[in-house]
N, CA, C and O of each residue as an XYZ file, in Angstrom:
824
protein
N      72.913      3.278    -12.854
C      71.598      2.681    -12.537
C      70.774      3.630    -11.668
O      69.602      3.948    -11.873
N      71.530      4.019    -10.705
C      70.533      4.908     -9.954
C      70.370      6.599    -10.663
O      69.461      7.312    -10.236
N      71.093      6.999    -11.489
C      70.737      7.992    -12.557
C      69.392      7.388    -13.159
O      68.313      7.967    -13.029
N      69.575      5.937    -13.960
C      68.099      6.095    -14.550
C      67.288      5.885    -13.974
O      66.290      5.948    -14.691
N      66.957      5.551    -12.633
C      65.882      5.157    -11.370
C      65.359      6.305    -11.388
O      64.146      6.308    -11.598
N      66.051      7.680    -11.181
C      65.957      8.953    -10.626
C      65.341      9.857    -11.896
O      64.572     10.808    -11.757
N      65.759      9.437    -12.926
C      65.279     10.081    -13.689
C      63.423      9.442    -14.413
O      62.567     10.182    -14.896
N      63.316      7.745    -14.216
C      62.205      7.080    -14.268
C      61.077      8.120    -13.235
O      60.014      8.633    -13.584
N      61.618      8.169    -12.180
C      60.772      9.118    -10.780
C      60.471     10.253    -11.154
O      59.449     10.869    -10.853
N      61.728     10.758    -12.134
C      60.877     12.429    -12.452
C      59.792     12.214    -13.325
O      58.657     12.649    -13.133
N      60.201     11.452    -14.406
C      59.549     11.257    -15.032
C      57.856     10.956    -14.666
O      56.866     11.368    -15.271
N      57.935     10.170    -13.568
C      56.551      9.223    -12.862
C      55.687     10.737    -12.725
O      54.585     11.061    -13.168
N      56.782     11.559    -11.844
C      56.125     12.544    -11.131
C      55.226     13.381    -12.070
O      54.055     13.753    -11.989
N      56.300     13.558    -13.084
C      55.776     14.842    -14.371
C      54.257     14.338    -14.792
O      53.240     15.005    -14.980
N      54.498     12.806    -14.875
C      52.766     12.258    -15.933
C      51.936     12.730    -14.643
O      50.966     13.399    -14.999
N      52.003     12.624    -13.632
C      51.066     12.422    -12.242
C      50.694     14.193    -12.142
O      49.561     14.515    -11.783
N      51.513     15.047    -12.413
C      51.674     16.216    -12.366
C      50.367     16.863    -13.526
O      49.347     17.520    -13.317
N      51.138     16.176    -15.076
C      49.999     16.662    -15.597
C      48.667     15.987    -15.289
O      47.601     16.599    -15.363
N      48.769     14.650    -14.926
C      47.254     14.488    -15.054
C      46.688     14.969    -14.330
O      45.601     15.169    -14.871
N      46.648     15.570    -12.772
C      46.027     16.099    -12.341
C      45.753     17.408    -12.678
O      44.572     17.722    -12.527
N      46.517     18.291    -13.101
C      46.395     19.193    -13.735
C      45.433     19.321    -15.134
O      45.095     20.429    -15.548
N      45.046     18.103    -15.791
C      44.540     18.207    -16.826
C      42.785     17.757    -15.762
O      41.777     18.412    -16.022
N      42.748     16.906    -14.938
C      41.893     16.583    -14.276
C      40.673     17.392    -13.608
O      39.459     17.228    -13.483
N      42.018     18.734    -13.100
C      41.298     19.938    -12.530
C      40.939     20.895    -13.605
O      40.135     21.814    -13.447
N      41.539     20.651    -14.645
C      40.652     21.158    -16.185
C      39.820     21.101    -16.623
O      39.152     22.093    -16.912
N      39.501     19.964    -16.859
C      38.382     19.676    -17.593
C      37.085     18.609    -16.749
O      35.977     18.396    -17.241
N      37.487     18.149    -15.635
C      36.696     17.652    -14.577
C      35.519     18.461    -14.913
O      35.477     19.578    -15.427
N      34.673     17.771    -14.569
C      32.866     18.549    -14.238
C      32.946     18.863    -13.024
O      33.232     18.415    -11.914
N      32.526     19.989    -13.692
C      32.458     21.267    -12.110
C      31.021     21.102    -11.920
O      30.115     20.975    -12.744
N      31.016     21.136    -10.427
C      29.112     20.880    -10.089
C      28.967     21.697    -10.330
O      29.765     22.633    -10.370
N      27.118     21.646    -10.771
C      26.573     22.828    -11.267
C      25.909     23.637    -10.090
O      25.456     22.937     -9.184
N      25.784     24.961     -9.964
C      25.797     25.891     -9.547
C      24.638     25.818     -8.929
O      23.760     25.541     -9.747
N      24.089     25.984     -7.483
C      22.444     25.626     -7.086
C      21.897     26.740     -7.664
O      22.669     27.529     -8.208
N      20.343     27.037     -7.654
C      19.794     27.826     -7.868
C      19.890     29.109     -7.144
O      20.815     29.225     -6.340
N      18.972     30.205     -7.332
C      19.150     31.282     -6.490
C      17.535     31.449     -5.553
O      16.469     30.937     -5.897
N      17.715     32.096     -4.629
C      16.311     32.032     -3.911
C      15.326     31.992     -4.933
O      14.530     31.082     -5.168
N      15.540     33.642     -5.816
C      13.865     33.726     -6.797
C      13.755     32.409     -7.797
O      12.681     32.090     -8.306
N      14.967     31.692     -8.019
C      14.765     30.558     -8.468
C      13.669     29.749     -8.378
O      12.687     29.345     -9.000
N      14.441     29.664     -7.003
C      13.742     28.163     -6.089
C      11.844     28.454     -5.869
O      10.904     27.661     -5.929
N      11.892     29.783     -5.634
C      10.457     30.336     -5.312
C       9.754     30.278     -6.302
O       8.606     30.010     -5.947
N       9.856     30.415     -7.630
C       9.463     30.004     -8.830
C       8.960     28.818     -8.980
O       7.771     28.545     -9.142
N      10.188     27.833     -8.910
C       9.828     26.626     -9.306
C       8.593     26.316     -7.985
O       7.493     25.899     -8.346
N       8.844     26.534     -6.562
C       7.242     25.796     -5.790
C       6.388     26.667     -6.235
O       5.215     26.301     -6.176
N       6.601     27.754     -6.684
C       5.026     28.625     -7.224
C       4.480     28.014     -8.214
O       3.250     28.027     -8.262
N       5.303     27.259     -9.355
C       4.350     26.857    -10.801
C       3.623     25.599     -9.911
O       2.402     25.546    -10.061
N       3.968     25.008     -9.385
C       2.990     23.919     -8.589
C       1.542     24.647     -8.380
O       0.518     24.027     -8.665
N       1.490     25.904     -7.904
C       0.278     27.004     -7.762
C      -0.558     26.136     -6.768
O      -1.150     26.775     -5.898
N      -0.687     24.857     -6.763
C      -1.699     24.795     -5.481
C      -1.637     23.121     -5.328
O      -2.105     22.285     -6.101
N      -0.843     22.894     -3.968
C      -0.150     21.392     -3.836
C      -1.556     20.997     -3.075
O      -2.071     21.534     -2.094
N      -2.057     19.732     -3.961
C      -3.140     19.297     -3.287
C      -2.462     18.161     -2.588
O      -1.941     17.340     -3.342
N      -2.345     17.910     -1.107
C      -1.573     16.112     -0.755
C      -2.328     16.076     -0.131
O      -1.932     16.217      1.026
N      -3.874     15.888     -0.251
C      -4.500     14.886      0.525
C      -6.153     14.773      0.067
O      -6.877     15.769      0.060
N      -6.576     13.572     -0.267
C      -7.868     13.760     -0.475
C      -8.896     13.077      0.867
O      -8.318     12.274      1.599
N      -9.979     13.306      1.093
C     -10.690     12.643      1.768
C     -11.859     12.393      1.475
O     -12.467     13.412      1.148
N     -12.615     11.229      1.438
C     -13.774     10.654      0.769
C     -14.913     10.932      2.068
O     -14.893      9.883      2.711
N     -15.798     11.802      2.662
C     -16.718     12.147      3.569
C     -18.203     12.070      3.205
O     -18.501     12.164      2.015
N     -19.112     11.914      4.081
C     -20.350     11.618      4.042
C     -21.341     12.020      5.516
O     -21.246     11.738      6.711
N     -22.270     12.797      4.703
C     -23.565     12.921      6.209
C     -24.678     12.730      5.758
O     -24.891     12.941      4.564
N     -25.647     12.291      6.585
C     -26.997     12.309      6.664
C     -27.769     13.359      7.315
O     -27.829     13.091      8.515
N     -28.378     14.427      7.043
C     -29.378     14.845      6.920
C     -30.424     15.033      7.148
O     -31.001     14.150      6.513
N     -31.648     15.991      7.984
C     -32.611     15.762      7.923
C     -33.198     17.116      8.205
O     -33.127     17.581      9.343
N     -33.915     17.928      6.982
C     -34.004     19.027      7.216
C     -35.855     19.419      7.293
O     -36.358     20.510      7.024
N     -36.526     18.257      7.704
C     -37.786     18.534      8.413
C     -38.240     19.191      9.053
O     -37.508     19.354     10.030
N     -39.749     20.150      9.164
C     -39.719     21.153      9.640
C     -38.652     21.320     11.254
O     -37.927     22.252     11.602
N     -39.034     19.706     12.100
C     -38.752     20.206     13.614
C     -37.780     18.789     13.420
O     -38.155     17.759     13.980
N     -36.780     18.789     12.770
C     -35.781     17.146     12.921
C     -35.071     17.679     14.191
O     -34.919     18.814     14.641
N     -34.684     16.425     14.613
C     -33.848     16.266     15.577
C     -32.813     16.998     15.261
O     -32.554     17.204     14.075
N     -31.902     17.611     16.458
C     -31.343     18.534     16.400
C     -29.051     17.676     15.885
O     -28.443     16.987     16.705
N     -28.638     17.942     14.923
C     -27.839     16.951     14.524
C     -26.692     17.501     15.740
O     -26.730     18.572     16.346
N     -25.660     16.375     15.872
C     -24.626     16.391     17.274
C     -23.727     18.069     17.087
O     -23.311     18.862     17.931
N     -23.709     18.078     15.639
C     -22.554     19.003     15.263
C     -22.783     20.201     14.980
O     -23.425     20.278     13.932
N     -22.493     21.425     15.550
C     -22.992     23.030     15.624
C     -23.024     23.383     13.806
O     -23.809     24.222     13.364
N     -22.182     22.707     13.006
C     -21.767     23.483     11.774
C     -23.241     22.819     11.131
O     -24.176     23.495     10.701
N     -23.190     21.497     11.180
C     -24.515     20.933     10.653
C     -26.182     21.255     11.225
O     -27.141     21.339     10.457
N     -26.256     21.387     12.515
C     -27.000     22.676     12.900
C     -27.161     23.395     12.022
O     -28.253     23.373     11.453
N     -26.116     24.312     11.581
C     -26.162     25.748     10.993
C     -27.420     25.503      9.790
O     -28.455     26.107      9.510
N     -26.713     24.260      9.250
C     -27.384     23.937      7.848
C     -29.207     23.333      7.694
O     -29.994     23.678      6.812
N     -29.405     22.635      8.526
C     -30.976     22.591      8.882
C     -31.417     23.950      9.172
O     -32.156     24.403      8.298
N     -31.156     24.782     10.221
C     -31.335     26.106     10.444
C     -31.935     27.046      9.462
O     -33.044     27.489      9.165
N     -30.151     27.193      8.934
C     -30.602     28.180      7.184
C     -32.072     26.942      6.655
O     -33.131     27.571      6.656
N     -32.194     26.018      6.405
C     -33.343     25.492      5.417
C     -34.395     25.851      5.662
O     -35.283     26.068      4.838
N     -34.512     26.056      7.698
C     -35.631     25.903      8.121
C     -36.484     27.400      7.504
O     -37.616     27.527      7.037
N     -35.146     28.616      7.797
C     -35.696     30.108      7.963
C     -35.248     30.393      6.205
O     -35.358     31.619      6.221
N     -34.985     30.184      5.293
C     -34.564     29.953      4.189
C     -35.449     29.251      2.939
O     -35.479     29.629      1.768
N     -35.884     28.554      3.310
C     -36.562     27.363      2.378
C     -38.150     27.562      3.017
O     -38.548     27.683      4.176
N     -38.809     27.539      1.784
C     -40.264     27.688      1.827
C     -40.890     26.144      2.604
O     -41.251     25.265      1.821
N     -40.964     25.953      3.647
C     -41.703     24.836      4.180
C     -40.752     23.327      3.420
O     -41.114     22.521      2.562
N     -39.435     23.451      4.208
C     -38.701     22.049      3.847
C     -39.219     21.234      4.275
O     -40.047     21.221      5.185
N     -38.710     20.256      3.542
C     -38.919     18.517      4.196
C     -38.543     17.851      3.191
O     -38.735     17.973      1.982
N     -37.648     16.694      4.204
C     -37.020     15.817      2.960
C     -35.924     15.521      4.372
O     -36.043     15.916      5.532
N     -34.671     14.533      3.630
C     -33.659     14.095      4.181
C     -32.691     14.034      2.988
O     -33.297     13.897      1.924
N     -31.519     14.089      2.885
C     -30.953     13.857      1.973
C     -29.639     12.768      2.817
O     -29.821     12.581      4.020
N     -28.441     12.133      2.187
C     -27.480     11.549      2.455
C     -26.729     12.074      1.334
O     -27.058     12.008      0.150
N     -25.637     12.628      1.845
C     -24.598     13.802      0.625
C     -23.130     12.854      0.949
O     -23.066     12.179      1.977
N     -22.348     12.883      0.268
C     -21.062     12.372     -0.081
C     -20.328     13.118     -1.074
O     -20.663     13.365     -2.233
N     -18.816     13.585     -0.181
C     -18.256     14.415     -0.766
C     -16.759     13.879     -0.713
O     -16.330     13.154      0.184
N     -16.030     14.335     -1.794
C     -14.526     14.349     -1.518
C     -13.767     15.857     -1.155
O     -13.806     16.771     -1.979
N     -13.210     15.980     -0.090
C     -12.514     16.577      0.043
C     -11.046     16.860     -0.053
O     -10.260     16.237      0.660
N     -10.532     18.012     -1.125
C      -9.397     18.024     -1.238
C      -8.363     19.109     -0.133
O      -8.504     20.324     -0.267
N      -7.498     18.647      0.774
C      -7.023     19.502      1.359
C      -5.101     19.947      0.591
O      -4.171     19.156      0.432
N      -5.134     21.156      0.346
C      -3.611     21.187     -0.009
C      -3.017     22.472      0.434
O      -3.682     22.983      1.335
N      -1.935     23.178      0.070
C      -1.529     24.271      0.011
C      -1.330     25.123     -0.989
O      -0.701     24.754     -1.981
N      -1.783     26.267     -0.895
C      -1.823     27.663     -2.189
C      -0.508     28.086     -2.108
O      -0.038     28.801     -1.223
N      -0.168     27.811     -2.669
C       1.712     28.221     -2.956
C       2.148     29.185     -3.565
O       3.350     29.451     -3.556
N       0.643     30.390     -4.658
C       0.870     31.105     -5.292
C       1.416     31.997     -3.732
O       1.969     33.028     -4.113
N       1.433     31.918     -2.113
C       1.176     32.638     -1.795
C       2.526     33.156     -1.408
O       2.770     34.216     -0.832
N       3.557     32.023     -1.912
C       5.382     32.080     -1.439
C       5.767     33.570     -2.440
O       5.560     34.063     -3.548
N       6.341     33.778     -1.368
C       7.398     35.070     -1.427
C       9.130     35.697     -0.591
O       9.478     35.437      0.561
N       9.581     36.175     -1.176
C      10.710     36.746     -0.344
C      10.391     36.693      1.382
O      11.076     36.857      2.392
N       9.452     36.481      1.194
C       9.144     36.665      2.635
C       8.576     35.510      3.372
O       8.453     35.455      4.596
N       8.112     34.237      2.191
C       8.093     32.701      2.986
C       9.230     31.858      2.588
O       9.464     30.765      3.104
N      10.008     32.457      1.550
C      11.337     31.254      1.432
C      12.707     31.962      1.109
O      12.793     33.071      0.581
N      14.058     30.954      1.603
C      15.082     31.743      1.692
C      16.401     30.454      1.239
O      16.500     29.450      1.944
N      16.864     30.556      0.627
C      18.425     30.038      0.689
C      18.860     29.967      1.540
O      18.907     31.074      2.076
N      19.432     28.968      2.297
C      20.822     29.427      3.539
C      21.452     28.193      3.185
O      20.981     27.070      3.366
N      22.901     28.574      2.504
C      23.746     27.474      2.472
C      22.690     26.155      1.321
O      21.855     26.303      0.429
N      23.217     25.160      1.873
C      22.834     24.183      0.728
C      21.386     23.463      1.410
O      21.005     22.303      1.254
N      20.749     24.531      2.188
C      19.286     23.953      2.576
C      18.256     25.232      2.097
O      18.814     26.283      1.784
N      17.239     25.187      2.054
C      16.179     26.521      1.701
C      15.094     26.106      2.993
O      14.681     24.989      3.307
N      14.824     27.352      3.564
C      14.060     27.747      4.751
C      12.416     28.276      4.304
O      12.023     29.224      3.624
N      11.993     27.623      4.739
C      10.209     27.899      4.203
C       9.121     27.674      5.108
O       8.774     26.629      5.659
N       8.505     29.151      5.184
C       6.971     29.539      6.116
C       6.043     28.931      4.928
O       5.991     29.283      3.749
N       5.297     27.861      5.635
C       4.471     27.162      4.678
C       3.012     27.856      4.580
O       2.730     28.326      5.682
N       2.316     28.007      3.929
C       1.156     28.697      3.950
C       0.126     28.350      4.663
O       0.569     27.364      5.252
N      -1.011     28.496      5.034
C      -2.108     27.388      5.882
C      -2.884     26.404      4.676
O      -3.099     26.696      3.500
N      -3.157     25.363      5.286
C      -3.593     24.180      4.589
C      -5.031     25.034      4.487
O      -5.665     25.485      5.440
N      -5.364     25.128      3.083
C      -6.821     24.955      2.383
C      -7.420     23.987      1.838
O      -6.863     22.998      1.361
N      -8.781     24.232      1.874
C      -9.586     22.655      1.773
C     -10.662     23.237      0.667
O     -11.246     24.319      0.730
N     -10.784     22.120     -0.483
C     -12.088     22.381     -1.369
C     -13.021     21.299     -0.835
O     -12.753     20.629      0.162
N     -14.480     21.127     -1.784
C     -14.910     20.249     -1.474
C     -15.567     20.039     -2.738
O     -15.927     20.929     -3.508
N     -15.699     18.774     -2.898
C     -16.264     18.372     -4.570
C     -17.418     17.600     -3.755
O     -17.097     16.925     -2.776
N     -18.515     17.682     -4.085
C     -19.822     16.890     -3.962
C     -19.830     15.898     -4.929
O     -19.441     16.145     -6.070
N     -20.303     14.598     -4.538
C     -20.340     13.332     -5.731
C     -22.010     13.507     -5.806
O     -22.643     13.481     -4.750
N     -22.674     13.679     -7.036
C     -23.831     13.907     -7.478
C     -24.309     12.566     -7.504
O     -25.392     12.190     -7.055
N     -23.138     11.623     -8.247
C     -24.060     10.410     -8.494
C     -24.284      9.937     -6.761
O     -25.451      9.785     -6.402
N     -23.416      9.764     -5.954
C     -24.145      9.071     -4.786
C     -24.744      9.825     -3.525
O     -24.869      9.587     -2.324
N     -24.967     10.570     -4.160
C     -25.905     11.953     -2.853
C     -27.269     11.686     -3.283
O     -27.587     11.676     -4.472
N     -28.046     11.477     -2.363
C     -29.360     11.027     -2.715
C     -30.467     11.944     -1.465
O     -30.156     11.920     -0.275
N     -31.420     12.517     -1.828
C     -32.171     13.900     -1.667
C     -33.459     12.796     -1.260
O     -33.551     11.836     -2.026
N     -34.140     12.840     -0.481
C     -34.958     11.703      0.204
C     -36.624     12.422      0.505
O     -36.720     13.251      1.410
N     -37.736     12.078     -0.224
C     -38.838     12.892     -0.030
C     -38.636     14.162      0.064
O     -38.923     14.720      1.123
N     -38.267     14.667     -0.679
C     -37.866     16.187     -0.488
C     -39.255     17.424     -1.019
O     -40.259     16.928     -1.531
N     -39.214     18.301     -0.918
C     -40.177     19.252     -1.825
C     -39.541     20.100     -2.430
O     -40.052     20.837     -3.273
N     -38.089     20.130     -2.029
C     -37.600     21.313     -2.666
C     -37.256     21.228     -4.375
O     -36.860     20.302     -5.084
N     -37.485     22.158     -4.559
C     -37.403     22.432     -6.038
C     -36.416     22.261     -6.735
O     -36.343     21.034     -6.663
N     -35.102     22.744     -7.734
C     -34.235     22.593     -8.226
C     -33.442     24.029     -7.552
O     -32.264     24.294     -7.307
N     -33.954     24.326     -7.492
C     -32.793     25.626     -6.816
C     -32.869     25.513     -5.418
O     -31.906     25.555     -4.654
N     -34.124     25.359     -5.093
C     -33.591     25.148     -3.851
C     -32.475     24.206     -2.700
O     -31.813     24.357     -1.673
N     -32.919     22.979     -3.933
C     -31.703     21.590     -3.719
C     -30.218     22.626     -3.837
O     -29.328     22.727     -2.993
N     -30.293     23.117     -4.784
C     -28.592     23.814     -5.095
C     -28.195     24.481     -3.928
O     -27.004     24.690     -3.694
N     -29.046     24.813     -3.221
C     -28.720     25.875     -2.462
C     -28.547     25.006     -1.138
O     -27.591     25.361     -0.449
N     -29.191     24.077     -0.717
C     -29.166     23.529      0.013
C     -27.862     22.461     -0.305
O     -27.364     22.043      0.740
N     -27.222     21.948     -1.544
C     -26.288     21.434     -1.451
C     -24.697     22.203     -1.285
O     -23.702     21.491     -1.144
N     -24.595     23.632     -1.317
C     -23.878     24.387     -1.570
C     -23.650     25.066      0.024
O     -22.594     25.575      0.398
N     -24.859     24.946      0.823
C     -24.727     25.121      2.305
C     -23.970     23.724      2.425
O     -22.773     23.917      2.639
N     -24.281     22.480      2.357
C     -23.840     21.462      2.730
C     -21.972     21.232      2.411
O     -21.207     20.630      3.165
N     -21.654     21.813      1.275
C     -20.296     21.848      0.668
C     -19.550     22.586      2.052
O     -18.781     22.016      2.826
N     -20.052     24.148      2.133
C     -19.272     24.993      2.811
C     -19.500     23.862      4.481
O     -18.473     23.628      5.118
N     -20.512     23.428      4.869
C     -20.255     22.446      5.980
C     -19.025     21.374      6.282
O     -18.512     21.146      7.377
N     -18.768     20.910      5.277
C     -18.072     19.884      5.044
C     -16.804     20.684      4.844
O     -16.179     20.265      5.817
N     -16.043     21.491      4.294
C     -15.140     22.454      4.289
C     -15.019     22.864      5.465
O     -13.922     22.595      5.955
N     -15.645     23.355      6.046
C     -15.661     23.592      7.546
C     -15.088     22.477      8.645
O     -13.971     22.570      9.155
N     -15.874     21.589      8.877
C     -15.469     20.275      9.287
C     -14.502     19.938      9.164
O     -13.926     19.490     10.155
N     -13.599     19.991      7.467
C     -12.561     19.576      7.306
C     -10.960     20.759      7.880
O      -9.840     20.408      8.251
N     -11.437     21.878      7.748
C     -11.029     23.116      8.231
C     -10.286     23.140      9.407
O      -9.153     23.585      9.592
N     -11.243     22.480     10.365
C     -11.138     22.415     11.487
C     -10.633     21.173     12.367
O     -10.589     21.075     13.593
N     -10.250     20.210     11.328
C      -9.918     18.828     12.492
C      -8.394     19.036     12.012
O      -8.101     18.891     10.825
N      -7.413     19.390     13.009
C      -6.360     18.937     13.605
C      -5.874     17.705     13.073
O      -4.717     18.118     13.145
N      -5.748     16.697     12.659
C      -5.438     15.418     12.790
C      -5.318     15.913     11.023
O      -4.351     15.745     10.280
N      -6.236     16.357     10.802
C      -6.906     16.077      8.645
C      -5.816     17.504      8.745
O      -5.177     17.469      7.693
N      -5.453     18.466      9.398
C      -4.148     19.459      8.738
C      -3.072     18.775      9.217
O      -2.097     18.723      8.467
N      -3.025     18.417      9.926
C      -1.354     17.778      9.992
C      -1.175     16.999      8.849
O      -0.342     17.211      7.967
N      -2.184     15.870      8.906
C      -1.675     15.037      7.559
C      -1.765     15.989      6.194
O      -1.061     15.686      5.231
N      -2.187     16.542      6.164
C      -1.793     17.484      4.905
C      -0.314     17.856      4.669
O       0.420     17.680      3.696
N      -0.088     18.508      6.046
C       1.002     19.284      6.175
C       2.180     18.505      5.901
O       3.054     18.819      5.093
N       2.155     17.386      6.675
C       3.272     16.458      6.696
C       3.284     16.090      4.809
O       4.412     16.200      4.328
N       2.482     15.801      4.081
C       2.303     14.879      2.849
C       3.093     16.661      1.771
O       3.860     16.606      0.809
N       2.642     17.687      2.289
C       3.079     18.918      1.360
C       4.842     19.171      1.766
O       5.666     19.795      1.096
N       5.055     18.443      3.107
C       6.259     18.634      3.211
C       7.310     18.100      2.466
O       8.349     18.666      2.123
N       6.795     16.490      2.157
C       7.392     15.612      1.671
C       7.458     15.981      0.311
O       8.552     16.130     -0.233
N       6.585     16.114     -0.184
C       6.362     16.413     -1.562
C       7.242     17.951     -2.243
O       7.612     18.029     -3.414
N       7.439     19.073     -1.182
C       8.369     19.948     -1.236
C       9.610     19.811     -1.316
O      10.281     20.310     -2.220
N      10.239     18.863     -0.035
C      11.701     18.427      0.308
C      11.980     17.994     -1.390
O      12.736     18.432     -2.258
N      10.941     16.897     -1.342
C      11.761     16.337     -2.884
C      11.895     16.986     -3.677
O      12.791     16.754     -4.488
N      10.998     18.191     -3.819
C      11.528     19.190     -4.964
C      12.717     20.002     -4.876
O      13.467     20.097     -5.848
N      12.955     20.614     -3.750
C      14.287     20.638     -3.227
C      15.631     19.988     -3.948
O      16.542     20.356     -4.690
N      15.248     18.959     -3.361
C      16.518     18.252     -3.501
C      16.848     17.754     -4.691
O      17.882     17.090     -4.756
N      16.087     17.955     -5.825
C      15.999     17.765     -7.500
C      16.508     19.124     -7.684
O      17.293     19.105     -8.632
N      16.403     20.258     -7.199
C      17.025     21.283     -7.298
C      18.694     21.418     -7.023
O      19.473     22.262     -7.464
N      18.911     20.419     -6.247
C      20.352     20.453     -5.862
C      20.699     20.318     -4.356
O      21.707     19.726     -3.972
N      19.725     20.953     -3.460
C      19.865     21.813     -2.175
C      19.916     20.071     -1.425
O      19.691     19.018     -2.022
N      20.269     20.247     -0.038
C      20.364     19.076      0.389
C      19.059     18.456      1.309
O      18.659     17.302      1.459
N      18.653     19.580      1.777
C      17.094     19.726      2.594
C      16.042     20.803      2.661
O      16.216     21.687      1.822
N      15.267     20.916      3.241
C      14.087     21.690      3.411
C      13.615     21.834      5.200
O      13.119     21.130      6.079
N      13.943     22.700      5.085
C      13.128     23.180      6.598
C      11.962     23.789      6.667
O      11.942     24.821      5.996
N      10.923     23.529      7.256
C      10.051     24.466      7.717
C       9.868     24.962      9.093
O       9.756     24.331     10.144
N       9.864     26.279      8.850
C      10.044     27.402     10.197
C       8.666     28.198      9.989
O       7.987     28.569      9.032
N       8.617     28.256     11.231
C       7.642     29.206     11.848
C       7.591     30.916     10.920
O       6.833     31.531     10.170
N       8.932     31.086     11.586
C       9.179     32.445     10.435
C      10.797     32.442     10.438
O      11.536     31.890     11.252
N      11.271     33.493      8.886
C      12.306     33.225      8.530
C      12.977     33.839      9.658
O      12.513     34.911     10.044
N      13.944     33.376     10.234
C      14.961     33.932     11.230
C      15.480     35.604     10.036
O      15.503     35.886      8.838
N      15.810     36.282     11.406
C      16.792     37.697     10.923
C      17.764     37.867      9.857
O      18.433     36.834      9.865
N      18.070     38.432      9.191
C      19.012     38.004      8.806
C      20.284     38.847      9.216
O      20.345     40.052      9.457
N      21.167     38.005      9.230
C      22.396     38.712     10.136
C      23.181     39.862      9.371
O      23.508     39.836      8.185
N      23.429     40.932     10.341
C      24.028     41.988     10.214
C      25.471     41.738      9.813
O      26.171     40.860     10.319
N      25.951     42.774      8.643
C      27.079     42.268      7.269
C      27.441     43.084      8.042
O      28.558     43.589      7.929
């Protein structure tokens, strides 16, 4: 009896033996992460992560002697009309959307890196377009002509770009929304996270 006990046990052992052995065979082997120029590829075809829009609006008043507006950039823009434009007058109310995102064509060996199962990335600076809405911008007793409106709405664009350029609060939220939107690409890649650094650390001496 205890012969066939002993021999039931080898037996147990042998099936347990191969199956793991057949297990570590043919098991799915994880697949292999990408390689840096990989990874840099894939955020480059994105070419230009827009994460944030903003719906903006000013009023206007580019009369010979208008009141002088609170904001230096909008200043600028009565200014140019005044020394620019053949005897302005008019007011307009302009409404624009602004898109703020990041140019990603601009990643290189030198803004992103592999380390281990995270990738390290110098993010580019947040750029801002500005789309003018034609239908609700409305040009108020004006004299100016058709080119001159263009010109005067095209000062008003680069204003509003400016404005947006410059508020602190409107790049962070960019930044934060391009982060998110990166990590996840990341991590569809395989990698487990995304850092963003200032600049890529050294790399250590082999």
């Amino acid at each position: 009896m205890r012969r066939i006990v002993m021999v039931l046990v080898g037996v147990l052992l042998g099936l347990v033996g191969g199956l793991l052995v057949a297990f570590q065979m043919f098991a799915p082997r994880p697949k292999p992460l990408p390689d840096g120029p990989t990874v840099i590829t894939q955020m480059r075809e994105a070419a230009r992560l827009e994460t944030l829009d903003v719906s903006v609006y000013k009023k206007l008043n580019f009369a010979p002697d208008p009141p002088a507006p609170s904001d230096s950039t909008w200043q600028n823009v009565v200014t140019w009309a005044r020394y620019n434009l053949r005897d302005p007058h008019g007011r307009a109310i302009l409404f624009a959307t602004v898109h703020l995102g990041l140019d990603l064509q601009q990643l290189d060996e030198n803004h992103v890196r592999v380390d281990r199962d995270r990738v390290l990335v110098v993010l580019p600076p947040v750029i801002s377009q500005v789309e003018l809405d034609p239908g609700a911008t409305e040009i108020i007793d004006s004299n100016l002509d058709s080119a001159e409106t263009a010109q005067l709405l095209e000062q008003a664009k680069q204003a509003f770009a400016h404005d947006a350029s410059t508020d602190p609060k409107l790049r962070e939220r960019a930044r934060a929304s391009s982060e998110r939107a990166l990590r996840a690409l990341v991590r569809t890649l395989g990698y487990g996270d995304l850092q963003v650094v200032p600049a890529l650390p050294a790399h250590s001496p082999t």
